[in-house]
Coordinates of C-alpha atoms in Angstrom, one line a residue:
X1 CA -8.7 10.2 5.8
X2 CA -10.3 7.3 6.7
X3 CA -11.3 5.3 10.1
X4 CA -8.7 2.8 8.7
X5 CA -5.7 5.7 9.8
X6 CA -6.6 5.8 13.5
X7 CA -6.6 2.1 13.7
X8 CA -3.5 1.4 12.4
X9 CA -1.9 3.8 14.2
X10 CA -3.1 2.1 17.4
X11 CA -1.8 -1.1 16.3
X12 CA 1.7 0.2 14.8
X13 CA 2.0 1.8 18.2
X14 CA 1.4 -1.9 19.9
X15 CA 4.3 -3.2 17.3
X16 CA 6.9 -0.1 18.2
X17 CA 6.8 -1.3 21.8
X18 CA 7.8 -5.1 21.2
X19 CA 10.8 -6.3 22.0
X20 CA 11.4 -7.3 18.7
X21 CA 9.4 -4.9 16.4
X22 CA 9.2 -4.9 12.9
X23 CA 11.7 -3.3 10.4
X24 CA 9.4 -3.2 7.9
X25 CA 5.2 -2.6 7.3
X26 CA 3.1 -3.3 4.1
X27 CA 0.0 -1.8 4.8
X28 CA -3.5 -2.8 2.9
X29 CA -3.9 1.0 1.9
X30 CA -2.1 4.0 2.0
X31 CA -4.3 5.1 4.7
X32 CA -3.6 3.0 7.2
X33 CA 0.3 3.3 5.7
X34 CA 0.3 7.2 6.8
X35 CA -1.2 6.3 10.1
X36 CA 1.0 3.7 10.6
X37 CA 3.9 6.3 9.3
X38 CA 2.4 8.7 11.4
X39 CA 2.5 6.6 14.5
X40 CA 6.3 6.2 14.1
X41 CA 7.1 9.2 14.1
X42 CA 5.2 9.9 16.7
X43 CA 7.5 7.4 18.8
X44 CA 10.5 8.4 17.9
X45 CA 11.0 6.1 15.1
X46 CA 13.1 7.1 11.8
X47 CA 11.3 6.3 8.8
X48 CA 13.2 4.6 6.7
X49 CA 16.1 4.1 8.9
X50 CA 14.7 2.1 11.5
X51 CA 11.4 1.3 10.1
X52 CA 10.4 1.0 6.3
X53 CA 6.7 1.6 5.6
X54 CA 4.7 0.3 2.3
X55 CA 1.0 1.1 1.2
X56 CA -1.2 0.1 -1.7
X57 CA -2.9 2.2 -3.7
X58 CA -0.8 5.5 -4.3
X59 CA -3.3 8.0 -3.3
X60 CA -2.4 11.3 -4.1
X61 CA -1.5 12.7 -0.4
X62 CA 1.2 10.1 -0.5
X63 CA 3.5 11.5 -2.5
X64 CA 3.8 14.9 -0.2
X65 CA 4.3 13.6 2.9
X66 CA 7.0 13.4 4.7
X67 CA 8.8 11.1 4.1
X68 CA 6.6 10.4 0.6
X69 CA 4.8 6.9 0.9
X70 CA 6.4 4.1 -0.9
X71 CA 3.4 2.6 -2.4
X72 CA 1.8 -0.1 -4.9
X73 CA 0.0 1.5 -7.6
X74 CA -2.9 -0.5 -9.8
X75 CA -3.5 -0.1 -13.1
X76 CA -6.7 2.0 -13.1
X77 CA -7.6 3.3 -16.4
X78 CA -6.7 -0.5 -17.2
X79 CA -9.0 -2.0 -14.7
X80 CA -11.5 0.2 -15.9
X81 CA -11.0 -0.5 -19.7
X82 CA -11.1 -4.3 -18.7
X83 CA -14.7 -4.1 -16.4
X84 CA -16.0 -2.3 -19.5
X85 CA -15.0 -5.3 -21.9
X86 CA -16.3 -7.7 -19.6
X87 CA -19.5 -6.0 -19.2
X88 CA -20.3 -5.3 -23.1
X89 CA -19.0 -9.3 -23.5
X90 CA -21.9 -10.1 -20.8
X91 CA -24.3 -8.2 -22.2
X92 CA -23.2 -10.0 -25.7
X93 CA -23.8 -13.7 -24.0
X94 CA -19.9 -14.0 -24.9
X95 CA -19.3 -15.3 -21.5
X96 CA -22.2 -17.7 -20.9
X97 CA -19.2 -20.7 -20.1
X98 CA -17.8 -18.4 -17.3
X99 CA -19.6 -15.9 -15.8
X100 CA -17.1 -14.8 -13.1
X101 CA -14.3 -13.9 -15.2
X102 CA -10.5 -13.6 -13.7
X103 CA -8.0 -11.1 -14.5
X104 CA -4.5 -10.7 -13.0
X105 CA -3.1 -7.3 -14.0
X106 CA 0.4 -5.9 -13.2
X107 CA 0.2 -3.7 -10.1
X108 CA 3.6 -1.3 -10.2
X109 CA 6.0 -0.6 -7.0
X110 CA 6.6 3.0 -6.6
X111 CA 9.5 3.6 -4.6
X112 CA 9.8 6.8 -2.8
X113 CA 11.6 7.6 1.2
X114 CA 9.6 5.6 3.5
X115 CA 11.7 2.6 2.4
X116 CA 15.3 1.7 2.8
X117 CA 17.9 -1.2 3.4
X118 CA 16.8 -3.4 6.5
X119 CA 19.8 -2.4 9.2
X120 CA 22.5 -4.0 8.4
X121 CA 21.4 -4.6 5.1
X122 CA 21.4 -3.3 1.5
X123 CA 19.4 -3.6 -1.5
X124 CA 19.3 -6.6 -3.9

């Protein structure tokens, strides 16, 4: 686990005792995600059904937890495929014009139970 978990646990702990907390978290990783998950638990929070949690990255861990990390998952082998490209176009001189290329690939949501309908709410 990273030093990102304990930190975000610390600061979703902060957020639990607002007066108006959150009913929903996207985390930058699935790191801080679990601690954040972690952390509500921990207070007495029910994941989803007070609090939805998100992360980004879909690490392996995150789909055995409980409950299993809703998370955003990159398209690695197809991140890698493209840096390769890139790098035998360099080395070609086929990207003199531009040499700080961009690429926006498709990241995927995968939904699993640390996400639900807001209270109140429903899914659209």
């Amino acid at each position: 686990m990273s030093t990102w978990s304990p930190w975000a646990t610390g600061v979703s702990q902060h957020l639990f005792s607002l007066a108006s907390p959150p009913s929903a978290m996207f985390a930058m990783d699935d790191t801080m995600a679990i601690g954040a998950l972690g952390a509500a638990v921990d207070s007495g929070w029910s994941v989803p059904g007070q609090l939805s949690i998100v992360g980004f990255d879909d690490v392996d861990v995150g789909a055995y937890i409980r409950p299993a990390l809703t998370t955003v998952r990159q398209p690695m082998e197809q991140i890698g495929r493209q840096a390769v490209d890139l790098l035998l176009q360099m080395i070609r001189g086929e990207l003199a014009s531009d040499p700080w290329p961009r690429l926006c690939l498709d990241p995927e949501l995968v939904i699993r139970d640390s996400t639900g309908p807001a209270q109140g709410g429903t899914y659209t």
